Amino acid sequence: MTQAFSPNKHPMPRTARPLLTAMLLLSLAGLAPATPEKAAKFYEDALQRYEKGDLEGATIQLKNTIQQDNKMLAAHLLLGKVLLKVGELKGAEAAFEEALKQGVSRNEVAIPLGQLYLLLGERKKLLDELTVQSLLPALQPEVLTLRGTAYAMSGNITLATKSFSDAKALDPRSASPFIAEALMYLRAGERDKAKASASRATELGADKPAAWYTLGTVLYAMQDYKGSATAQEKALALDKKHIDARVGHAFALLSLGREKEASTDLALLKEWEVSDPRASYMRALLATRAGDAAAAKTNYAEAVDQIDALPPGLVAGDEPLMMAGALSHHALGNLEKAREYLRTILTLNPKHYVGQMLLASIAVQSKDFTLAVPILETMLRNNPDDTQALYMMGSIQLARKRYPQASELFERAAAKSNSADAVRELGFSQLGLGLDKQGLSNLEKAYAANPADTRSGVQLALTFARQGQSAKALQIAETIVKREPDNLTMINFLGNVRGRIGDKAGARAAFQQVLAKDPAFRPAGINLSWLDIEERRFDEARTRLTQMLTRMKDDPDVLFELGTLELRAGRPAEALRQWQKADDVQRQDPRPGLAMIDYYSSQRQVDKALETAKMLAGKQPSKFAVQLALGRAYLAAGESTNARLSLQEATRLAEFDADKQVAIGRMQLMAGGIDQASYNVQKALQAKPDDLQALVLQTEIEGRRGDAAKIDAALKTLQAKHPGTVPTLLTTGHVAFSRGQFAAAQLAYRAAMDKAPETSVVLLLVQAQIAGGETDKALQSLESWTKKRPDDKLSLRALAEVQLQAGKMDQARKSFAQVVALEPDNASTVAAYAALLQRLNDAGAVAAAEKAVKLAPNDAEVNDVMGWILLQRGDKEGGLRFLREARLRNPTSGEIRLHLAYALAKSGRKAEARDELAAAQSSPVKPQPAEELARARRELGL
């Protein structure tokens, strides 16, 4: 016994299920036409039953609710919670996923869904879908703990430790991360650390049964059976039906020889109808000790059947389950099955003493003496400080051709070699690291030493062309072709060089020369088609590429070019079809997948872009462009943690390319990775010490950190290196604004606007004017700008909002009406217009809000506007319905929660209203203005 197992701590009695099914069928029969009002009544009854512990009744009423209104988010969410409590795990998962699909915020389901995934053994799914970014701060420690548990059960101790550490930092008084950490250490064989964590958990959570159960589990592993029994008794004193503690207590008593007392625990579990393989195993042990072979066999078989029926992912992460399975299979003579469980155990915990001993016993029985080899490999992989483990890991990496390690070995070899080939390879390596000067020097040395070395010549020509040294690039390419006039590859290469330096006519002549000699020469055909696409000669390119496919069906390069052609020709559906085919038939070229991601992103199809990026990264994880695209897709989907991980890998792959490092750094900053962004800047500045964008980013990073002296130093460097440029002026304005120096910020933004008259710069100037208390000036700026650009929707919207803020209601109404006329199908704009009309007590507010809801029925803010307007107009039930929807879709909004608190109080649900009001006060996005909270407390009597 070394770990908790609780897939069905309080399962519903089997006899209750047919009755429940019959009741559900009866309750759903003969219903009147469905209406939201009936659904609301069923839901309120279900909620009350749930609060009283009547889970079966709550389930029935929730089914009735969904029958009436399948779009009610609250019903799907509560159904998931009820089903999770009664042990209907798949049903709970379906309910939660439906809630998310319909728009419930992940804040509402994060913790129960994470617990559910662990119970189902779906650790990867938990890690992929449950991240702390965008979650409420109060939820983050528990979610980090769940993620740490998933990492630990997957064998990734490093990430698990980090997750637990992050959880403890966010909530130092929580026992949960210490509990999970203790079990992780126990699986890793670090029992002293496990005991320390478990003991700390009992100090922080003396009233938590799970803390005492965990300590008891650790003490049992340390063979302190008496201490284990005592700890489990403390857990049971807090919750006598804590299944894991009851099982742990029985194990401890058995080990102490107190078999009669252990039998009492096992009898209670049977009385409660708990199906637990560990209990079956202990009953088999007791039967064996009593000499009852038949009963022992029955119980061993029962244990095996229970374990084998569980999801493989769950069993693979639960050490006591696997040990019970291995021991039971061994007792029944199923040696191969026992071997499978033990291999899994030793994969997760190579120090597991009993597992090693049992596996050794099985190996002797089956005469499989080579079984020690994989065990040893696993042990070495899990102990990185061991000298043999380091050696073997290095060997495995070399056998798997791990490129970073291979590159390192190659650089060492090149440094010790005096041959032209070694110098050439050193040059390639240095170019890969971004050390162009040194790399070119070595390539020129190698080429001079051996002019017949085409590899050196080609790389030199390409590098010179990339750097804009056209004459040198062309000279080398022509020299190679003169030396090898019949080499079609080199003639095609010459065409590429001409194309790179802008000589399209020369490039076309070279490609046509190749095809005249060999019409089937594929690279030249693709290159010539690319030139046609660039010049919009679509029919010629399509004909050529289609003919090429007759020679080689499903050629990925040709399919990719066809996709590019079709997109340029305005046929996106056909472009996607060609790119998908190109991606399906190969696993080397990321271009088709990247093209699909770019297209979906351009169309704001975030889910499709992320799905495509994940699939591409699964096939081609070592490509820079792939990791960057994956990071961008994660960011667009709001998954910042996963974005940072992808960008971290992209950083490694980008090496010393300054532009790439700055691009990654900006994305890291967007994802909250300040230290990672700083590292990107340093790598960029190593390659280009005066790079403008790197210096701008460096200033922004110091601004995010808040160290005034470092901000000034970074800004001073930027201004000295790039005085008067638009990026420098904007950055200067940002720094002044952040310090409350609004006049200075205005000067900088105005100077930038003079050089780059753009809406984004005007809005920065207006923001500084408003912050400086000069609303009239801000209005003048916007009025002047919108007169010149009457169709600029962004500036018109800003004008309306500033007019509203200044109390100029009629003017704001007119400006908003202009924006609505320009974008009548923009739900956000229509909703804002409805809110303005409500403030003006205009009867058209409801109609405008209804239009906004029709345009965006799943938008939280739009639902909030609709609900708040209805509430203010006396429709309490309608208002409450829309405000519940809004809150479930965006629980981080204090404004929405404040509105819901009003609605609940008006409906007589004062306790729930208090909870919502408290949540509104602690929300990341607090209500504005703040005095609304004080007024709410007074009006609601809270």
PDB file of N, CA, C and O in Angstrom, residues 702-757:
ATOM      1  N   GLU A 702      11.617  45.568 -18.736  1.00  0.00           N
ATOM      2  CA  GLU A 702      11.968  46.229 -17.474  1.00  0.00           C
ATOM      3  C   GLU A 702      10.760  46.995 -16.935  1.00  0.00           C
ATOM      4  O   GLU A 702      10.564  47.084 -15.714  1.00  0.00           O
ATOM      5  N   GLY A 703       9.945  47.536 -17.838  1.00  0.00           N
ATOM      6  CA  GLY A 703       8.732  48.201 -17.396  1.00  0.00           C
ATOM      7  C   GLY A 703       7.782  47.231 -16.724  1.00  0.00           C
ATOM      8  O   GLY A 703       7.151  47.562 -15.711  1.00  0.00           O
ATOM      9  N   ARG A 704       7.690  46.014 -17.245  1.00  0.00           N
ATOM     10  CA  ARG A 704       6.823  45.005 -16.640  1.00  0.00           C
ATOM     11  C   ARG A 704       7.354  44.598 -15.271  1.00  0.00           C
ATOM     12  O   ARG A 704       6.579  44.319 -14.365  1.00  0.00           O
ATOM     13  N   ARG A 705       8.672  44.590 -15.118  1.00  0.00           N
ATOM     14  CA  ARG A 705       9.258  44.221 -13.823  1.00  0.00           C
ATOM     15  C   ARG A 705       9.140  45.337 -12.795  1.00  0.00           C
ATOM     16  O   ARG A 705       9.098  45.079 -11.603  1.00  0.00           O
ATOM     17  N   GLY A 706       9.144  46.596 -13.264  1.00  0.00           N
ATOM     18  CA  GLY A 706       8.895  47.706 -12.361  1.00  0.00           C
ATOM     19  C   GLY A 706      10.091  48.294 -11.661  1.00  0.00           C
ATOM     20  O   GLY A 706       9.928  49.068 -10.716  1.00  0.00           O
ATOM     21  N   ASP A 707      11.302  47.971 -12.090  1.00  0.00           N
ATOM     22  CA  ASP A 707      12.499  48.558 -11.485  1.00  0.00           C
ATOM     23  C   ASP A 707      12.812  49.871 -12.217  1.00  0.00           C
ATOM     24  O   ASP A 707      13.270  49.861 -13.363  1.00  0.00           O
ATOM     25  N   ALA A 708      12.579  51.006 -11.534  1.00  0.00           N
ATOM     26  CA  ALA A 708      12.700  52.313 -12.183  1.00  0.00           C
ATOM     27  C   ALA A 708      14.094  52.557 -12.760  1.00  0.00           C
ATOM     28  O   ALA A 708      14.247  53.084 -13.866  1.00  0.00           O
ATOM     29  N   ALA A 709      15.113  52.200 -12.004  1.00  0.00           N
ATOM     30  CA  ALA A 709      16.484  52.439 -12.464  1.00  0.00           C
ATOM     31  C   ALA A 709      16.780  51.650 -13.740  1.00  0.00           C
ATOM     32  O   ALA A 709      17.397  52.163 -14.683  1.00  0.00           O
ATOM     33  N   LYS A 710      16.315  50.407 -13.786  1.00  0.00           N
ATOM     34  CA  LYS A 710      16.570  49.578 -14.966  1.00  0.00           C
ATOM     35  C   LYS A 710      15.742  50.050 -16.160  1.00  0.00           C
ATOM     36  O   LYS A 710      16.190  49.958 -17.310  1.00  0.00           O
ATOM     37  N   ILE A 711      14.549  50.543 -15.880  1.00  0.00           N
ATOM     38  CA  ILE A 711      13.731  51.106 -16.971  1.00  0.00           C
ATOM     39  C   ILE A 711      14.453  52.293 -17.593  1.00  0.00           C
ATOM     40  O   ILE A 711      14.567  52.418 -18.823  1.00  0.00           O
ATOM     41  N   ASP A 712      14.967  53.199 -16.731  1.00  0.00           N
ATOM     42  CA  ASP A 712      15.665  54.386 -17.224  1.00  0.00           C
ATOM     43  C   ASP A 712      16.902  54.001 -18.027  1.00  0.00           C
ATOM     44  O   ASP A 712      17.195  54.596 -19.078  1.00  0.00           O
ATOM     45  N   ALA A 713      17.622  53.016 -17.536  1.00  0.00           N
ATOM     46  CA  ALA A 713      18.849  52.594 -18.233  1.00  0.00           C
ATOM     47  C   ALA A 713      18.518  52.018 -19.607  1.00  0.00           C
ATOM     48  O   ALA A 713      19.179  52.334 -20.607  1.00  0.00           O
ATOM     49  N   ALA A 714      17.480  51.179 -19.664  1.00  0.00           N
ATOM     50  CA  ALA A 714      17.095  50.578 -20.948  1.00  0.00           C
ATOM     51  C   ALA A 714      16.598  51.639 -21.916  1.00  0.00           C
ATOM     52  O   ALA A 714      16.940  51.633 -23.108  1.00  0.00           O
ATOM     53  N   LEU A 715      15.796  52.583 -21.403  1.00  0.00           N
ATOM     54  CA  LEU A 715      15.272  53.646 -22.264  1.00  0.00           C
ATOM     55  C   LEU A 715      16.390  54.559 -22.763  1.00  0.00           C
ATOM     56  O   LEU A 715      16.401  54.981 -23.930  1.00  0.00           O
ATOM     57  N   LYS A 716      17.340  54.828 -21.901  1.00  0.00           N
ATOM     58  CA  LYS A 716      18.469  55.678 -22.285  1.00  0.00           C
ATOM     59  C   LYS A 716      19.265  55.027 -23.417  1.00  0.00           C
ATOM     60  O   LYS A 716      19.671  55.693 -24.381  1.00  0.00           O
ATOM     61  N   THR A 717      19.483  53.736 -23.314  1.00  0.00           N
ATOM     62  CA  THR A 717      20.206  53.018 -24.373  1.00  0.00           C
ATOM     63  C   THR A 717      19.436  53.075 -25.680  1.00  0.00           C
ATOM     64  O   THR A 717      20.006  53.328 -26.750  1.00  0.00           O
ATOM     65  N   LEU A 718      18.131  52.865 -25.613  1.00  0.00           N
ATOM     66  CA  LEU A 718      17.293  52.903 -26.807  1.00  0.00           C
ATOM     67  C   LEU A 718      17.347  54.275 -27.464  1.00  0.00           C
ATOM     68  O   LEU A 718      17.521  54.396 -28.684  1.00  0.00           O
ATOM     69  N   GLN A 719      17.198  55.314 -26.659  1.00  0.00           N
ATOM     70  CA  GLN A 719      17.198  56.672 -27.201  1.00  0.00           C
ATOM     71  C   GLN A 719      18.547  57.050 -27.790  1.00  0.00           C
ATOM     72  O   GLN A 719      18.626  57.787 -28.779  1.00  0.00           O
ATOM     73  N   ALA A 720      19.621  56.556 -27.195  1.00  0.00           N
ATOM     74  CA  ALA A 720      20.959  56.865 -27.706  1.00  0.00           C
ATOM     75  C   ALA A 720      21.232  56.151 -29.030  1.00  0.00           C
ATOM     76  O   ALA A 720      21.836  56.720 -29.944  1.00  0.00           O
ATOM     77  N   LYS A 721      20.769  54.897 -29.134  1.00  0.00           N
ATOM     78  CA  LYS A 721      21.051  54.105 -30.342  1.00  0.00           C
ATOM     79  C   LYS A 721      20.118  54.471 -31.495  1.00  0.00           C
ATOM     80  O   LYS A 721      20.515  54.433 -32.658  1.00  0.00           O
ATOM     81  N   HIS A 722      18.861  54.811 -31.172  1.00  0.00           N
ATOM     82  CA  HIS A 722      17.863  55.048 -32.227  1.00  0.00           C
ATOM     83  C   HIS A 722      17.018  56.282 -31.890  1.00  0.00           C
ATOM     84  O   HIS A 722      15.810  56.174 -31.673  1.00  0.00           O
ATOM     85  N   PRO A 723      17.632  57.456 -31.851  1.00  0.00           N
ATOM     86  CA  PRO A 723      16.892  58.668 -31.463  1.00  0.00           C
ATOM     87  C   PRO A 723      15.849  59.054 -32.505  1.00  0.00           C
ATOM     88  O   PRO A 723      16.087  58.978 -33.712  1.00  0.00           O
ATOM     89  N   GLY A 724      14.675  59.468 -32.023  1.00  0.00           N
ATOM     90  CA  GLY A 724      13.656  60.030 -32.889  1.00  0.00           C
ATOM     91  C   GLY A 724      12.868  59.067 -33.739  1.00  0.00           C
ATOM     92  O   GLY A 724      11.983  59.483 -34.481  1.00  0.00           O
ATOM     93  N   THR A 725      13.137  57.770 -33.659  1.00  0.00           N
ATOM     94  CA  THR A 725      12.353  56.815 -34.449  1.00  0.00           C
ATOM     95  C   THR A 725      10.992  56.621 -33.795  1.00  0.00           C
ATOM     96  O   THR A 725      10.818  56.849 -32.584  1.00  0.00           O
ATOM     97  N   VAL A 726      10.014  56.180 -34.580  1.00  0.00           N
ATOM     98  CA  VAL A 726       8.657  55.992 -34.036  1.00  0.00           C
ATOM     99  C   VAL A 726       8.647  54.982 -32.883  1.00  0.00           C
ATOM    100  O   VAL A 726       8.036  55.247 -31.842  1.00  0.00           O
ATOM    101  N   PRO A 727       9.298  53.823 -33.005  1.00  0.00           N
ATOM    102  CA  PRO A 727       9.309  52.894 -31.858  1.00  0.00           C
ATOM    103  C   PRO A 727       9.914  53.522 -30.603  1.00  0.00           C
ATOM    104  O   PRO A 727       9.427  53.284 -29.489  1.00  0.00           O
ATOM    105  N   THR A 728      10.961  54.325 -30.768  1.00  0.00           N
ATOM    106  CA  THR A 728      11.576  54.972 -29.608  1.00  0.00           C
ATOM    107  C   THR A 728      10.617  55.977 -28.983  1.00  0.00           C
ATOM    108  O   THR A 728      10.475  56.040 -27.754  1.00  0.00           O
ATOM    109  N   LEU A 729       9.943  56.781 -29.802  1.00  0.00           N
ATOM    110  CA  LEU A 729       8.991  57.763 -29.281  1.00  0.00           C
ATOM    111  C   LEU A 729       7.823  57.096 -28.563  1.00  0.00           C
ATOM    112  O   LEU A 729       7.410  57.538 -27.484  1.00  0.00           O
ATOM    113  N   LEU A 730       7.292  56.042 -29.138  1.00  0.00           N
ATOM    114  CA  LEU A 730       6.179  55.348 -28.498  1.00  0.00           C
ATOM    115  C   LEU A 730       6.607  54.740 -27.162  1.00  0.00           C
ATOM    116  O   LEU A 730       5.878  54.821 -26.169  1.00  0.00           O
ATOM    117  N   THR A 731       7.783  54.133 -27.140  1.00  0.00           N
ATOM    118  CA  THR A 731       8.280  53.545 -25.896  1.00  0.00           C
ATOM    119  C   THR A 731       8.499  54.618 -24.842  1.00  0.00           C
ATOM    120  O   THR A 731       8.182  54.425 -23.659  1.00  0.00           O
ATOM    121  N   THR A 732       9.023  55.773 -25.269  1.00  0.00           N
ATOM    122  CA  THR A 732       9.205  56.898 -24.346  1.00  0.00           C
ATOM    123  C   THR A 732       7.855  57.327 -23.761  1.00  0.00           C
ATOM    124  O   THR A 732       7.739  57.587 -22.556  1.00  0.00           O
ATOM    125  N   GLY A 733       6.842  57.385 -24.615  1.00  0.00           N
ATOM    126  CA  GLY A 733       5.511  57.744 -24.148  1.00  0.00           C
ATOM    127  C   GLY A 733       4.947  56.729 -23.174  1.00  0.00           C
ATOM    128  O   GLY A 733       4.337  57.086 -22.157  1.00  0.00           O
ATOM    129  N   HIS A 734       5.160  55.439 -23.447  1.00  0.00           N
ATOM    130  CA  HIS A 734       4.657  54.380 -22.560  1.00  0.00           C
ATOM    131  C   HIS A 734       5.266  54.514 -21.167  1.00  0.00           C
ATOM    132  O   HIS A 734       4.570  54.366 -20.154  1.00  0.00           O
ATOM    133  N   VAL A 735       6.575  54.754 -21.114  1.00  0.00           N
ATOM    134  CA  VAL A 735       7.254  54.867 -19.822  1.00  0.00           C
ATOM    135  C   VAL A 735       6.712  56.068 -19.046  1.00  0.00           C
ATOM    136  O   VAL A 735       6.410  55.982 -17.847  1.00  0.00           O
ATOM    137  N   ALA A 736       6.569  57.203 -19.732  1.00  0.00           N
ATOM    138  CA  ALA A 736       6.048  58.400 -19.061  1.00  0.00           C
ATOM    139  C   ALA A 736       4.627  58.150 -18.554  1.00  0.00           C
ATOM    140  O   ALA A 736       4.277  58.515 -17.424  1.00  0.00           O
ATOM    141  N   PHE A 737       3.804  57.523 -19.352  1.00  0.00           N
ATOM    142  CA  PHE A 737       2.417  57.247 -18.957  1.00  0.00           C
ATOM    143  C   PHE A 737       2.383  56.361 -17.720  1.00  0.00           C
ATOM    144  O   PHE A 737       1.596  56.597 -16.796  1.00  0.00           O
ATOM    145  N   SER A 738       3.218  55.319 -17.706  1.00  0.00           N
ATOM    146  CA  SER A 738       3.222  54.391 -16.575  1.00  0.00           C
ATOM    147  C   SER A 738       3.614  55.079 -15.275  1.00  0.00           C
ATOM    148  O   SER A 738       3.283  54.610 -14.189  1.00  0.00           O
ATOM    149  N   ARG A 739       4.316  56.224 -15.384  1.00  0.00           N
ATOM    150  CA  ARG A 739       4.767  56.954 -14.199  1.00  0.00           C
ATOM    151  C   ARG A 739       3.837  58.118 -13.853  1.00  0.00           C
ATOM    152  O   ARG A 739       4.139  58.934 -12.981  1.00  0.00           O
ATOM    153  N   GLY A 740       2.732  58.212 -14.577  1.00  0.00           N
ATOM    154  CA  GLY A 740       1.800  59.287 -14.306  1.00  0.00           C
ATOM    155  C   GLY A 740       2.234  60.620 -14.878  1.00  0.00           C
ATOM    156  O   GLY A 740       1.651  61.665 -14.552  1.00  0.00           O
ATOM    157  N   GLN A 741       3.242  60.617 -15.740  1.00  0.00           N
ATOM    158  CA  GLN A 741       3.736  61.850 -16.362  1.00  0.00           C
ATOM    159  C   GLN A 741       2.986  62.036 -17.687  1.00  0.00           C
ATOM    160  O   GLN A 741       3.518  61.855 -18.778  1.00  0.00           O
ATOM    161  N   PHE A 742       1.712  62.420 -17.565  1.00  0.00           N
ATOM    162  CA  PHE A 742       0.831  62.412 -18.723  1.00  0.00           C
ATOM    163  C   PHE A 742       1.172  63.493 -19.741  1.00  0.00           C
ATOM    164  O   PHE A 742       0.990  63.297 -20.946  1.00  0.00           O
ATOM    165  N   ALA A 743       1.674  64.632 -19.289  1.00  0.00           N
ATOM    166  CA  ALA A 743       2.068  65.684 -20.234  1.00  0.00           C
ATOM    167  C   ALA A 743       3.232  65.212 -21.095  1.00  0.00           C
ATOM    168  O   ALA A 743       3.258  65.419 -22.322  1.00  0.00           O
ATOM    169  N   ALA A 744       4.223  64.581 -20.457  1.00  0.00           N
ATOM    170  CA  ALA A 744       5.375  64.066 -21.201  1.00  0.00           C
ATOM    171  C   ALA A 744       4.944  62.962 -22.157  1.00  0.00           C
ATOM    172  O   ALA A 744       5.446  62.853 -23.289  1.00  0.00           O
ATOM    173  N   ALA A 745       4.011  62.121 -21.711  1.00  0.00           N
ATOM    174  CA  ALA A 745       3.514  61.051 -22.577  1.00  0.00           C
ATOM    175  C   ALA A 745       2.837  61.646 -23.815  1.00  0.00           C
ATOM    176  O   ALA A 745       3.037  61.169 -24.942  1.00  0.00           O
ATOM    177  N   GLN A 746       2.042  62.707 -23.606  1.00  0.00           N
ATOM    178  CA  GLN A 746       1.380  63.349 -24.733  1.00  0.00           C
ATOM    179  C   GLN A 746       2.379  63.899 -25.747  1.00  0.00           C
ATOM    180  O   GLN A 746       2.195  63.761 -26.958  1.00  0.00           O
ATOM    181  N   LEU A 747       3.449  64.497 -25.258  1.00  0.00           N
ATOM    182  CA  LEU A 747       4.463  65.038 -26.157  1.00  0.00           C
ATOM    183  C   LEU A 747       5.070  63.930 -27.022  1.00  0.00           C
ATOM    184  O   LEU A 747       5.261  64.097 -28.235  1.00  0.00           O
ATOM    185  N   ALA A 748       5.384  62.808 -26.381  1.00  0.00           N
ATOM    186  CA  ALA A 748       6.006  61.707 -27.119  1.00  0.00           C
ATOM    187  C   ALA A 748       5.036  61.118 -28.139  1.00  0.00           C
ATOM    188  O   ALA A 748       5.399  60.861 -29.296  1.00  0.00           O
ATOM    189  N   TYR A 749       3.775  60.904 -27.727  1.00  0.00           N
ATOM    190  CA  TYR A 749       2.798  60.326 -28.645  1.00  0.00           C
ATOM    191  C   TYR A 749       2.497  61.276 -29.805  1.00  0.00           C
ATOM    192  O   TYR A 749       2.321  60.841 -30.948  1.00  0.00           O
ATOM    193  N   ARG A 750       2.434  62.586 -29.514  1.00  0.00           N
ATOM    194  CA  ARG A 750       2.170  63.543 -30.586  1.00  0.00           C
ATOM    195  C   ARG A 750       3.324  63.562 -31.592  1.00  0.00           C
ATOM    196  O   ARG A 750       3.108  63.637 -32.813  1.00  0.00           O
ATOM    197  N   ALA A 751       4.546  63.469 -31.082  1.00  0.00           N
ATOM    198  CA  ALA A 751       5.706  63.427 -31.978  1.00  0.00           C
ATOM    199  C   ALA A 751       5.659  62.171 -32.846  1.00  0.00           C
ATOM    200  O   ALA A 751       5.984  62.208 -34.041  1.00  0.00           O
ATOM    201  N   ALA A 752       5.238  61.051 -32.246  1.00  0.00           N
ATOM    202  CA  ALA A 752       5.128  59.811 -33.021  1.00  0.00           C
ATOM    203  C   ALA A 752       4.021  59.925 -34.058  1.00  0.00           C
ATOM    204  O   ALA A 752       4.156  59.459 -35.198  1.00  0.00           O
ATOM    205  N   MET A 753       2.906  60.588 -33.680  1.00  0.00           N
ATOM    206  CA  MET A 753       1.786  60.748 -34.602  1.00  0.00           C
ATOM    207  C   MET A 753       2.172  61.622 -35.784  1.00  0.00           C
ATOM    208  O   MET A 753       1.719  61.407 -36.913  1.00  0.00           O
ATOM    209  N   ASP A 754       3.024  62.617 -35.556  1.00  0.00           N
ATOM    210  CA  ASP A 754       3.478  63.471 -36.655  1.00  0.00           C
ATOM    211  C   ASP A 754       4.258  62.664 -37.684  1.00  0.00           C
ATOM    212  O   ASP A 754       4.207  62.955 -38.891  1.00  0.00           O
ATOM    213  N   LYS A 755       4.992  61.657 -37.207  1.00  0.00           N
ATOM    214  CA  LYS A 755       5.786  60.828 -38.118  1.00  0.00           C
ATOM    215  C   LYS A 755       4.988  59.650 -38.683  1.00  0.00           C
ATOM    216  O   LYS A 755       5.271  59.173 -39.778  1.00  0.00           O
ATOM    217  N   ALA A 756       4.014  59.165 -37.887  1.00  0.00           N
ATOM    218  CA  ALA A 756       3.209  58.013 -38.315  1.00  0.00           C
ATOM    219  C   ALA A 756       1.766  58.253 -37.922  1.00  0.00           C
ATOM    220  O   ALA A 756       1.304  57.777 -36.887  1.00  0.00           O
ATOM    221  N   PRO A 757       1.013  59.019 -38.730  1.00  0.00           N
ATOM    222  CA  PRO A 757      -0.380  59.334 -38.390  1.00  0.00           C
ATOM    223  C   PRO A 757      -1.285  58.109 -38.538  1.00  0.00           C
ATOM    224  O   PRO A 757      -1.805  57.830 -39.631  1.00  0.00           O
TER     225      PRO A 757
END
